[in-house]
Coordinates of C-alpha atoms in Angstrom, one line a residue:
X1154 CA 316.5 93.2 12.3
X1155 CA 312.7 93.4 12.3
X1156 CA 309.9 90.4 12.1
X1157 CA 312.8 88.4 10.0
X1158 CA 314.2 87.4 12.8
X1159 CA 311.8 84.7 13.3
X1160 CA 313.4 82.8 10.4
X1161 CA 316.4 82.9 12.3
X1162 CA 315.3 81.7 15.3
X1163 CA 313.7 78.5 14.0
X1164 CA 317.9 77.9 12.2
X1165 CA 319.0 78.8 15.9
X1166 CA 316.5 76.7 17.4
X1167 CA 317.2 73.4 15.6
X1168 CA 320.4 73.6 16.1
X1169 CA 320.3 73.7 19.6
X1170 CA 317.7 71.2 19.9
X1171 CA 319.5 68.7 18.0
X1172 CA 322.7 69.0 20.9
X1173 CA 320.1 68.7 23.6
X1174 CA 318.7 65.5 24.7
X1175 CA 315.8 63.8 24.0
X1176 CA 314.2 65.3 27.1
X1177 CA 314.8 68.9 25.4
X1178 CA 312.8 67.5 22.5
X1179 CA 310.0 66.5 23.7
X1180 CA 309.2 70.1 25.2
X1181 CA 310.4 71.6 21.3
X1182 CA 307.3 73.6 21.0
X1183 CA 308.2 75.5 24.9
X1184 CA 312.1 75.7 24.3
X1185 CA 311.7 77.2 21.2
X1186 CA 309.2 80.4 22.3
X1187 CA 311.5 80.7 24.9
X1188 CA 314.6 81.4 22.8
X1189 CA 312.6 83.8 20.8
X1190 CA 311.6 85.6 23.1
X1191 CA 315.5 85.9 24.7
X1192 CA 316.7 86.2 21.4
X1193 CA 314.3 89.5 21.1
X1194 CA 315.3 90.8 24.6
X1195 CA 319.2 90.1 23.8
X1196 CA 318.9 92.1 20.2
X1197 CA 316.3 94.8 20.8
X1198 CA 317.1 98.8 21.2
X1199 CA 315.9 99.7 24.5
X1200 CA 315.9 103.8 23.9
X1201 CA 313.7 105.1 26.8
X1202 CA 310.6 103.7 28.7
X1203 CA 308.0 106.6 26.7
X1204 CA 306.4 106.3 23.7
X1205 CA 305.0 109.5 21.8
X1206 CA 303.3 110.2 18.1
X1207 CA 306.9 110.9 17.0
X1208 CA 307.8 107.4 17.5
X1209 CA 307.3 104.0 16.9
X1210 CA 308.6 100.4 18.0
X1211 CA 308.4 97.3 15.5
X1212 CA 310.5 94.0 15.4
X1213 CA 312.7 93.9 17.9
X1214 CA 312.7 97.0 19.2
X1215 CA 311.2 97.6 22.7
X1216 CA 310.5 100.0 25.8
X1217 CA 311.8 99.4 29.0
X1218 CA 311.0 100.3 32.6
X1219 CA 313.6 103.2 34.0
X1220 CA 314.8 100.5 36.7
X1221 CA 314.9 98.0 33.7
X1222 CA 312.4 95.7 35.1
X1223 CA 309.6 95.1 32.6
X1224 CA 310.3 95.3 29.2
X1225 CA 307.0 95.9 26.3
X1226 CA 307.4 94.4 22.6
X1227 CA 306.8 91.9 20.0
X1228 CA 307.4 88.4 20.7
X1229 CA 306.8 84.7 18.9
X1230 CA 305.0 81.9 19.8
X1231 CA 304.2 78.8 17.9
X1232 CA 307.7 78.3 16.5
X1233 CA 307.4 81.8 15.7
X1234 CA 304.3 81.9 13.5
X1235 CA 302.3 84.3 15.7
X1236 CA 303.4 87.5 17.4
X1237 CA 302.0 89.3 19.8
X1238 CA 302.6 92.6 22.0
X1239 CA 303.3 92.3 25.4
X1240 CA 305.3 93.0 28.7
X1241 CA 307.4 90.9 30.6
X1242 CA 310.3 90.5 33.1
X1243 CA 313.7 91.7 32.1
X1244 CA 315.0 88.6 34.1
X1245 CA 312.8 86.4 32.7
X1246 CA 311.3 87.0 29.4
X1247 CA 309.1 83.8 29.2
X1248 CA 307.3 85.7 32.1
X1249 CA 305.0 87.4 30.1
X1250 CA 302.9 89.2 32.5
X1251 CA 300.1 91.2 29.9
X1252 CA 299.6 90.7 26.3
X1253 CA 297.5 93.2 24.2
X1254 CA 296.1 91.1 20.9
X1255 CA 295.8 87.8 23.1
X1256 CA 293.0 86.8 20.5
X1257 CA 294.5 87.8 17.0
X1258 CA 297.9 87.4 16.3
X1259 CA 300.2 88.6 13.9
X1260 CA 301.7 86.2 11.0
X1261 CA 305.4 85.6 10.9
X1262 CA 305.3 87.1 7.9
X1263 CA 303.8 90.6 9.4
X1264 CA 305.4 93.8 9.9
X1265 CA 303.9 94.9 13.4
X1266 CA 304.5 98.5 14.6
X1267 CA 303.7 99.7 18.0
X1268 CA 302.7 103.7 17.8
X1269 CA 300.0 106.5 18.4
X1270 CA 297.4 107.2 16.5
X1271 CA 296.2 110.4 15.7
X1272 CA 293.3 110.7 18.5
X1273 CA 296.3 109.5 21.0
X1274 CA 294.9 106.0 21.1
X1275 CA 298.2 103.1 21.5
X1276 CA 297.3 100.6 18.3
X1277 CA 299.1 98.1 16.8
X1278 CA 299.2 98.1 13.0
X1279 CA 299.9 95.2 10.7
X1280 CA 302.4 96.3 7.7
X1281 CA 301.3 93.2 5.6
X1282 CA 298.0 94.6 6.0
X1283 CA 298.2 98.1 4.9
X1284 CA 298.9 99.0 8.1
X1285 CA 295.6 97.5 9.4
X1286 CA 294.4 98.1 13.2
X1287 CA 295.3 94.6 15.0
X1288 CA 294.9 95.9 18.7
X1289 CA 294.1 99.4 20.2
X1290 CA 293.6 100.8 23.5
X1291 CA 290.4 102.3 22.7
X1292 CA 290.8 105.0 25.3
X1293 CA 287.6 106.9 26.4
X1294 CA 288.7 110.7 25.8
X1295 CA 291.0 111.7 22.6
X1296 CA 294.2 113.1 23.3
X1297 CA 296.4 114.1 20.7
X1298 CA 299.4 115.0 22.8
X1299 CA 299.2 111.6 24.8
X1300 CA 302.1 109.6 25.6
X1301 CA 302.5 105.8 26.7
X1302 CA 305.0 105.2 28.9
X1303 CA 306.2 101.8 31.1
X1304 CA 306.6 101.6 34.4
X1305 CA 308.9 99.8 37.1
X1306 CA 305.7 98.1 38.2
X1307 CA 304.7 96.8 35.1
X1308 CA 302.5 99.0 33.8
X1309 CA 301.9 100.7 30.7
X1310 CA 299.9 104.0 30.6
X1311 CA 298.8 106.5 28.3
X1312 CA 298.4 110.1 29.7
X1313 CA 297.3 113.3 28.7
X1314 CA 299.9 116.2 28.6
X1315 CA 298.7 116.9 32.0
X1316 CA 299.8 113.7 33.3
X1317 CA 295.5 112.6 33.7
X1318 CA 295.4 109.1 33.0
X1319 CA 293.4 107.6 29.6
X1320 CA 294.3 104.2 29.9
X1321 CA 296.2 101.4 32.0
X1322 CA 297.4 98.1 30.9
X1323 CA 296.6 97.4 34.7
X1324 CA 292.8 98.0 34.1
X1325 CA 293.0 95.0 31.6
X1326 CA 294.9 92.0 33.0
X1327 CA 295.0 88.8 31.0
X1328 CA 296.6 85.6 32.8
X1329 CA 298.7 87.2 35.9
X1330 CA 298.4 90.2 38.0
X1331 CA 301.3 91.6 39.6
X1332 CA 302.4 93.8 42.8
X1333 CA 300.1 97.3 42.9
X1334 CA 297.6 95.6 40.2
X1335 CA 293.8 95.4 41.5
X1336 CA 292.0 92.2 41.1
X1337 CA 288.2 93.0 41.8
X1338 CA 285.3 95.6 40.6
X1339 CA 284.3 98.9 40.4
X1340 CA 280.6 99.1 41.9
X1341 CA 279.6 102.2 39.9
X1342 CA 280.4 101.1 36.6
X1343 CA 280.3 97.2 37.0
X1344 CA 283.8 97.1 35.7
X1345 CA 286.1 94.1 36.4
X1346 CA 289.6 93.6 36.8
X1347 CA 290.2 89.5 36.7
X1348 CA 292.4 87.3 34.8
X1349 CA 291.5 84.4 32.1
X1350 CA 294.1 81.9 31.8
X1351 CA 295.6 81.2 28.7
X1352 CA 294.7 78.6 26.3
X1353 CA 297.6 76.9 26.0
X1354 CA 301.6 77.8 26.9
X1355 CA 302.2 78.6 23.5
X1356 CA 298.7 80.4 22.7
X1357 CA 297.8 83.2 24.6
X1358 CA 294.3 83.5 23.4
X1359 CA 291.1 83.3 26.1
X1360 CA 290.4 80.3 27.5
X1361 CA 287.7 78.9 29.9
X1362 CA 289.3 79.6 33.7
X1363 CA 288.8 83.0 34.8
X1364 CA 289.3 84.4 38.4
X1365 CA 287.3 86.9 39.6
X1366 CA 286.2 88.7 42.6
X1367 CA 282.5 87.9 44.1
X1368 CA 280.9 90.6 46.3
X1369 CA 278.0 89.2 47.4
X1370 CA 278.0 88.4 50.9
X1371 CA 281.9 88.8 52.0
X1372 CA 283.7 89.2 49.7
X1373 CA 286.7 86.4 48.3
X1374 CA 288.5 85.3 45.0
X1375 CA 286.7 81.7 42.3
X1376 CA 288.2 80.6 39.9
X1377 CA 285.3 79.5 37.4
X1378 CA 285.4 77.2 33.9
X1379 CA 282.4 77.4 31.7
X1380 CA 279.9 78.9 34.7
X1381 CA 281.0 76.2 36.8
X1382 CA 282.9 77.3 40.1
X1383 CA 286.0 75.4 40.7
X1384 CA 287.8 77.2 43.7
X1385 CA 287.1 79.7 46.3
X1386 CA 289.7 81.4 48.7
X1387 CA 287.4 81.6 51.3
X1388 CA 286.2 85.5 52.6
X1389 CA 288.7 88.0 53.6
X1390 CA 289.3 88.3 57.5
X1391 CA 290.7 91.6 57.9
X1392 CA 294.5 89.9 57.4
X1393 CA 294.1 87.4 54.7
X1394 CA 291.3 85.3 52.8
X1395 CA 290.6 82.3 54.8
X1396 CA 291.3 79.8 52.7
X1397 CA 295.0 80.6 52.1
X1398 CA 297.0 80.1 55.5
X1399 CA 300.0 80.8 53.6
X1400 CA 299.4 84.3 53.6
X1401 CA 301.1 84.8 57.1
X1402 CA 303.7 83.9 55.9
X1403 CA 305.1 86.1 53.6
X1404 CA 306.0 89.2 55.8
X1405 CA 308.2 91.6 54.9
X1406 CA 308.2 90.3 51.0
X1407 CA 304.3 91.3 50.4
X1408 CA 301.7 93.8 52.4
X1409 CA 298.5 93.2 51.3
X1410 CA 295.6 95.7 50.7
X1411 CA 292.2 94.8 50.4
X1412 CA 289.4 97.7 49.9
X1413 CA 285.9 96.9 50.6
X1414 CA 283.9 100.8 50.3
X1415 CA 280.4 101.9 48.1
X1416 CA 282.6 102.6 45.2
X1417 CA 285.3 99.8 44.8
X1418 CA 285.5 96.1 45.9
X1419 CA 289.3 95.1 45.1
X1420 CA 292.8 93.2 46.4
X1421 CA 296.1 93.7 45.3
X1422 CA 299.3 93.0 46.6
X1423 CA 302.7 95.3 47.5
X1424 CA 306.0 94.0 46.7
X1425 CA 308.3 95.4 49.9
X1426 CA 311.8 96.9 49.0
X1427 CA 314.3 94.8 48.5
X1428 CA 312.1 91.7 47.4
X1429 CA 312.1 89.5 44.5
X1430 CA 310.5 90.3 41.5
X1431 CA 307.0 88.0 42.1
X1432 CA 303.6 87.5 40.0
X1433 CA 300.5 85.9 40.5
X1434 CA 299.3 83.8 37.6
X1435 CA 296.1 82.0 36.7
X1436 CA 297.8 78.7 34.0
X1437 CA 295.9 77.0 31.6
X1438 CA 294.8 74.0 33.9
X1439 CA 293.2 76.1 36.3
X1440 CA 294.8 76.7 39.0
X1441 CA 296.4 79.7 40.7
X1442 CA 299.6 80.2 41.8
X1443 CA 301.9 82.8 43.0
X1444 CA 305.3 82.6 41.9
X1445 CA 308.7 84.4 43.3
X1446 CA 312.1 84.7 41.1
X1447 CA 314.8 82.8 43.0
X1448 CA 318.0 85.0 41.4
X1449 CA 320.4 82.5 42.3
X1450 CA 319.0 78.9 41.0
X1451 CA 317.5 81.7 38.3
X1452 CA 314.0 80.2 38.4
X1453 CA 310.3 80.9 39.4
X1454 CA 309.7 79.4 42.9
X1455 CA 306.1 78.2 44.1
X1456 CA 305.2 79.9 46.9
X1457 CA 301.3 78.6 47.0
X1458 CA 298.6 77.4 44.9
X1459 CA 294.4 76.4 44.5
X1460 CA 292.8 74.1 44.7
X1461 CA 296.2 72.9 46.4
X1462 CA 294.5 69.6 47.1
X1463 CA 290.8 67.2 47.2
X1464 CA 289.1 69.6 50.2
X1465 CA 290.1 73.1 48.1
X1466 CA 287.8 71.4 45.1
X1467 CA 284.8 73.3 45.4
X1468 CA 281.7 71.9 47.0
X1469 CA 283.1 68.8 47.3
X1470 CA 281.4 67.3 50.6
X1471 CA 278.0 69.3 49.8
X1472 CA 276.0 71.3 51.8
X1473 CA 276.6 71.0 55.6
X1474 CA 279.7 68.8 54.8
X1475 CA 283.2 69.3 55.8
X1476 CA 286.1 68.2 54.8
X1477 CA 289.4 66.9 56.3
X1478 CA 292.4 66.2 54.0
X1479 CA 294.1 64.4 56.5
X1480 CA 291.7 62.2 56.9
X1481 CA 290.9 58.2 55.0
X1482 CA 287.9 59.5 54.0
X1483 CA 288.3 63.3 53.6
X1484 CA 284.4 64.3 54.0
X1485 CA 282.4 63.9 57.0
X1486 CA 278.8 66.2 58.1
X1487 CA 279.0 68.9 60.7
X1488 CA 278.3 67.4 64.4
X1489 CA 274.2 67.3 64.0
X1490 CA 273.9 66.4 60.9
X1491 CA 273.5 63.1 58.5
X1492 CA 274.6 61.9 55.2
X1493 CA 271.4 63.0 52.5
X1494 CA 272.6 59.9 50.9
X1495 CA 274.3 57.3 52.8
X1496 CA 274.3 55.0 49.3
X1497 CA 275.8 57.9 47.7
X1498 CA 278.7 58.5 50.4
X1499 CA 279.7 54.7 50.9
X1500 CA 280.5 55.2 47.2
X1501 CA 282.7 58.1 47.8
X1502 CA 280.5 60.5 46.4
X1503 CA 279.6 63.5 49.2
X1504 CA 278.2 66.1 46.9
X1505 CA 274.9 65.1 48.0
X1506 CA 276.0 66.7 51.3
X1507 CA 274.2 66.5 54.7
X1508 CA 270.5 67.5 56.1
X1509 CA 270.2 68.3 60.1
X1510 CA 269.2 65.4 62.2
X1511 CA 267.1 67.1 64.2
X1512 CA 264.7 70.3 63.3
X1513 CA 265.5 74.0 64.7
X1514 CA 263.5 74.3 67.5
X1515 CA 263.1 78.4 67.3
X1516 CA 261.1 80.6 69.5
X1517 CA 261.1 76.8 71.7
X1518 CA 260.0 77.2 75.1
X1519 CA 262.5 77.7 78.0
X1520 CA 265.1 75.0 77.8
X1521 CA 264.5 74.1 74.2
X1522 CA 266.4 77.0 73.0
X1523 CA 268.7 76.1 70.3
X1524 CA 272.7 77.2 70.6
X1525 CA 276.0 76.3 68.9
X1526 CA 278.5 73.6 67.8
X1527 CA 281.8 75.2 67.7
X1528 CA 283.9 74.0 64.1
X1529 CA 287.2 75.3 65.0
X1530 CA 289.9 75.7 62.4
X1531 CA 288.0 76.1 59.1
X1532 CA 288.0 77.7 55.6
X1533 CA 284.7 79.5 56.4
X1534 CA 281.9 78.7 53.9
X1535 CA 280.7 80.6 51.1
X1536 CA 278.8 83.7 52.2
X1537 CA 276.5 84.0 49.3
X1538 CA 273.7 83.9 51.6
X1539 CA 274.9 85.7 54.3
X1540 CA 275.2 89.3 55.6
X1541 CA 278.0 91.3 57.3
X1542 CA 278.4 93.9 60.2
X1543 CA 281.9 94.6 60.7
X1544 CA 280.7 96.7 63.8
X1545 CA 279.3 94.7 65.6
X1546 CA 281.1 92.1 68.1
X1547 CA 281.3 88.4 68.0
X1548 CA 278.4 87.9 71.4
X1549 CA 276.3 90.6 69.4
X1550 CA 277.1 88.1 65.9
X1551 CA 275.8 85.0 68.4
X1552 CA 272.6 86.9 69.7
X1553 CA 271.2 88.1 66.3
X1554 CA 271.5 84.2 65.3
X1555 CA 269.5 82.7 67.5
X1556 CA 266.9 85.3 67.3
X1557 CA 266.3 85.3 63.4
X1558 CA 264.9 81.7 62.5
X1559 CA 266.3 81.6 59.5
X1560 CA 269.9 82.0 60.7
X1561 CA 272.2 79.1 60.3
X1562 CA 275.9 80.1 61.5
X1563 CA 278.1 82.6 62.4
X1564 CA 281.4 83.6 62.5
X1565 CA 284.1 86.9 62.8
X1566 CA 284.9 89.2 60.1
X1567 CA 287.6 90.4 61.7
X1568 CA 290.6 88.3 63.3
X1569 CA 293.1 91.4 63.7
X1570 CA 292.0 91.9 66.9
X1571 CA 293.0 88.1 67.9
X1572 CA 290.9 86.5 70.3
X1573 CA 287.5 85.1 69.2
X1574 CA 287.7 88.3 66.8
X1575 CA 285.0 90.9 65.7
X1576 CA 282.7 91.8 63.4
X1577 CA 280.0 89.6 62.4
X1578 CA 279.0 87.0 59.7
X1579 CA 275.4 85.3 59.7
X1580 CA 274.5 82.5 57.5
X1581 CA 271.2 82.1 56.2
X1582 CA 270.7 78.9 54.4
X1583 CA 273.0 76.0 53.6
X1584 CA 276.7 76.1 54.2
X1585 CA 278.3 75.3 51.6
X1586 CA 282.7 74.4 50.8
X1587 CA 283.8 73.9 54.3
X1588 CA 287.3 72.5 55.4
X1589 CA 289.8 72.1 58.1
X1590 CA 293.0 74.1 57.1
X1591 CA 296.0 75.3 59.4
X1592 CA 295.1 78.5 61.0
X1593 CA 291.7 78.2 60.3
X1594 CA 288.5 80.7 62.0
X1595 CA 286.1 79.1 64.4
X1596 CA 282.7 78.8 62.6
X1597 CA 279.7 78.4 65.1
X1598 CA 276.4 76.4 63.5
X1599 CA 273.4 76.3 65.2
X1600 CA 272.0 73.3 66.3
X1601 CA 269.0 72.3 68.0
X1602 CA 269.3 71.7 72.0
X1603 CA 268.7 67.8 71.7
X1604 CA 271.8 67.6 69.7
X1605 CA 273.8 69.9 71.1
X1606 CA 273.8 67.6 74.8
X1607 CA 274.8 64.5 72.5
X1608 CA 277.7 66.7 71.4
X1609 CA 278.2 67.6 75.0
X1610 CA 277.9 64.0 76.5
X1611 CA 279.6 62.3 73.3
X1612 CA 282.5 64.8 73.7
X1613 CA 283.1 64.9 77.3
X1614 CA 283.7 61.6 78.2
X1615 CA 286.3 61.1 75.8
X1616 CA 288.5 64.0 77.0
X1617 CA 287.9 62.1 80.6
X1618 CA 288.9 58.8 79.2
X1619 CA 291.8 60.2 77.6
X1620 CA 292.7 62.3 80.7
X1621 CA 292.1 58.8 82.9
X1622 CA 294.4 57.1 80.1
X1623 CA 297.4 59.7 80.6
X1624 CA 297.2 59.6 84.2
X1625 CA 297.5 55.8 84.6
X1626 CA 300.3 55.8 81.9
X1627 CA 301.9 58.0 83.7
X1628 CA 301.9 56.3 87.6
X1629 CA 303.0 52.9 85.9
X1630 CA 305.4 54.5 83.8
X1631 CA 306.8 56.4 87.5
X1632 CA 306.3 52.8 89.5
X1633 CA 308.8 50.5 87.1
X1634 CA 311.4 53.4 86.6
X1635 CA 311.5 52.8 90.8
X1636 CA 311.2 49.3 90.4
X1637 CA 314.5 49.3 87.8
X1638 CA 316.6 52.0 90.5
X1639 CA 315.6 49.8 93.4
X1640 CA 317.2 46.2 91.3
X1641 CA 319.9 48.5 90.1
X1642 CA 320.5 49.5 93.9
X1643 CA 319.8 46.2 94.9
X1644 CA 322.3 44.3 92.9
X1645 CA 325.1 46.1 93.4
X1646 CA 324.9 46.2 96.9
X1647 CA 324.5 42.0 96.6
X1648 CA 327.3 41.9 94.8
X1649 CA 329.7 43.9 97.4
X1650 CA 328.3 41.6 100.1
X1651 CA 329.4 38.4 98.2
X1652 CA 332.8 39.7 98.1
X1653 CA 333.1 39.8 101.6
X1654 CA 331.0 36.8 102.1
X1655 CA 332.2 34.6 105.3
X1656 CA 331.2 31.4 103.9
X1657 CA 333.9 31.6 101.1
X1658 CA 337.9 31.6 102.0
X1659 CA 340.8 31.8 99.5
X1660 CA 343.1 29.7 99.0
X1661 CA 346.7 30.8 98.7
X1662 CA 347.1 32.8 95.9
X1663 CA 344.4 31.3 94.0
X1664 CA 342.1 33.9 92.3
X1665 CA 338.7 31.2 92.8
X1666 CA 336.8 31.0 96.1
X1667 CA 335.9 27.6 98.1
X1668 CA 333.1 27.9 99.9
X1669 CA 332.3 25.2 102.7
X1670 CA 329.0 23.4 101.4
X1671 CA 327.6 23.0 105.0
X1672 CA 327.1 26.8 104.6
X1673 CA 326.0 26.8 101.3
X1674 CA 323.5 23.6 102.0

């Protein structure tokens, strides 16, 4: 059964769709690439996981991992009118994790076939086209004996006879990067690996949301539409990037692996043994999310996802700004610094951000020396315009702050250690997407002296009231649980004393008491 099968699947499809309910229906165009693609996996001839000049794959044949895990092919979209060539999980094959001709598709009426060419380039050829090049891996150096072969990881390379790789699959990611692929860049030759989401769930094509590594300053993950940034995830601190919290907790189902040297800026993850098949996928709307298969409810679980919520949208209380999710009003400035706009901000709209209240008083005479506010618990800004020392310690970070006038803030690079942490970051210049987030870093800004004693006078008192408040809840809280003991003591012992009270007699075998009312008056 080769490209036919498409036909089938729209008789299939409508059948089923008609026995479903109208909820089914209104998700036709989903449900229906779905089957196809299950129908492929169910039919398909799986011979071996290598693919060499001698053979070919087209229709629904396929190549499949040697644990089974990843399976390569043709599969439909758009009620089957388009087919592409891709890779995606045996256990779900709606999780298409690569796809090679993303931007030109094959007609329902093609003939696709997946083989070598003679140079030892992997091409896709069009039948209905005279067997016209759709898609090819374009590999650098020609190899005639080269074979392309799939792996349990996901993926597909073409080798040399000596086993010298010409080309990955893993070099060119499209919507989702997996465990052991690199998201980042090669320094020497400016390549990138990054995803672009797709355009829509049933068209794979390029479409404006890409997510890309930045170098400059430290180094972190944006997600960008049209040469806008969206979404940062905040630098990496030696254990995760500081905007995702949720990182901690996924010991022992991922390590992580970050590589920061002269040659290679990059991040990937590593599936531990024994955990779930998982994937990291950049959708259409924008945001990223990592996803783990749940085998028994056999479904993708959300694990995380950014922006996640109003603070992860980028830049959105300005420069100087911070912002609090839990909060009525979710942006507020940094301690020593005002609204640019306060028109703008009683309308909601922080972007403006904040200016410092009071100049930088550096190279001040003694007792004017400026020092620090202390922002505990942060996302740390963007570090565009900053530098970092991972050698050096966190006093060292402080000291080369105050004495360069241009520095603004500084933080640790490194929070391995625990502590304060090590290494240094120094801002120069505006600080720009901060928030409060769980398990945040401490991020010191540099104020002038004036306002750091306000911070010191408007902040100490308050801890005194609130200690003063505690104290006296506390001592009347003590005095009426001795009050209510003592009236509990009291009455009981009252009413043991009226029982034997000699003012009251019984009479006979009467159970009431008459008590003589000269005693009583």
């Amino acid at each position: 059964m080769r490209l036919r099968l498409g036909k089938n699947v729209l008789t299939l499809s409508e059948t089923v769709v008609s026995a479903f309910s109208w909820e089914i229906m209104s998700h036709r165009r989903l449900f229906l690439a779905t089957l196809s693609v299950l129908l492929l996996a169910a039919s398909g001839v799986a011979a071996n996981n290598t693919l060499t000049r001698r053979s070919a794959i087209g229709g629904d044949q396929r190549l499949v991992s040697p644990g089974d895990i990843f399976q390569l092919g043709l599969f439909p979209l758009a009620n089957g009118t388009k087919w592409y060539l891709g890779i995606w999980f045996t256990v779900s094959p709606a999780a298409v994790i690569w796809v090679a001709n993303r931007d030109r598709p094959l007609n329902a009426s093609s003939s696709g076939t997946v083989t070598l060419s003679g140079a030892g380039d992997l091409v896709l050829l069009d039948a209905a086209s005279n067997n016209e090049t759709v898609w090819s891996s374009n590999s650098s150096a020609a190899a005639p004996s080269a074979v392309a072969q799939l792996d349990d990881n996901g993926n597909l390379v073409l080798a040399d006879a000596a086993g010298a790789v010409l080309w990955q699959s893993f070099d060119h990611p499209t919507n989702t990067y997996v465990s052991e692929m690199r998201i980042g860049k090669d320094v020497g030759t400016g390549a990138e690996w990054s995803l672009s989401s797709w355009r829509h769930a049933y068209d794979p094509s390029a479409s404006d949301f890409r997510y890309v590594m930045d170098t400059r300053g430290s180094p972190e993950l944006h997600i960008w539409r049209k040469g806008r940034k969206t979404y940062r995830t905040g630098p990496w601190n030696g254990l995760r990037f500081s905007g995702i919290p949720e990182m901690a907790t996924y010991k022992g189902m991922f390590e992580f692996q970050f590589t920061d040297t002269a040659d290679e800026v990059s991040y990937m993850y590593h599936a531990c043994d024994g955990s779930p098949p998982s994937r990291v996928v950049l959708h259409e709307s924008g945001v990223i999310k990592r996803m783990v298969w749940d085998s028994a409810a056999l479904r993708w679980r959300s694990f995380w996802s950014g922006p996640r919520d109003e603070c992860d949208r980028y830049g959105v209380c300005g420069a100087f700004g911070v912002c609090n999710e839990v909060d009525a009003v979710v942006c507020s400035c940094v301690w020593g610094f005002l609204p640019r706009s306060p028109v703008e901000w009683g309308m909601r709209n922080a972007s403006g951000g904040c200016a410092r209240s009071t100049p930088l008083q550096c190279g001040g005479g003694a007792g004017d020396e400026d020092g620090f506010h202390a922002l505990r618990g942060v996302k740390l800004p963007e570090t565009h315009g900053s530098s970092v020392d991972a050698g050096a310690s966190l006093e060292e970070c402080g000291r080369r702050c105050l004495a360069n006038c241009s520095c603004t803030a500084y933080a640790a690079s490194d929070i391995r250690g625990g502590g304060g942490g090590s290494g240094c970051i120094l801002w120069f210049g505006e600080l720009v997407d901060t928030r409060f987030i769980d398990g945040g870093q401490d991020l010191f800004v540099r104020l002038a002296k004036s306002d750091l004693d306000t911070a010191t006078a408007s902040t100490e008192p308050v801890k005194t009231k609130k200690f003063v408040a505690v104290i006296t809840i506390l001592i009347i809280g003590f005095g009426l649980l001795l009050l209510w003991l003592g009236f509990l003591i009291w009455k009981k012992v009252w009413r043991r004393k009226e029982g034997e009270s000699p003012w009251c007699v019984s009479e006979g075998q009467s159970e009431t008491a008459t008590c003589s009312i000269a005693h009583v008056m």
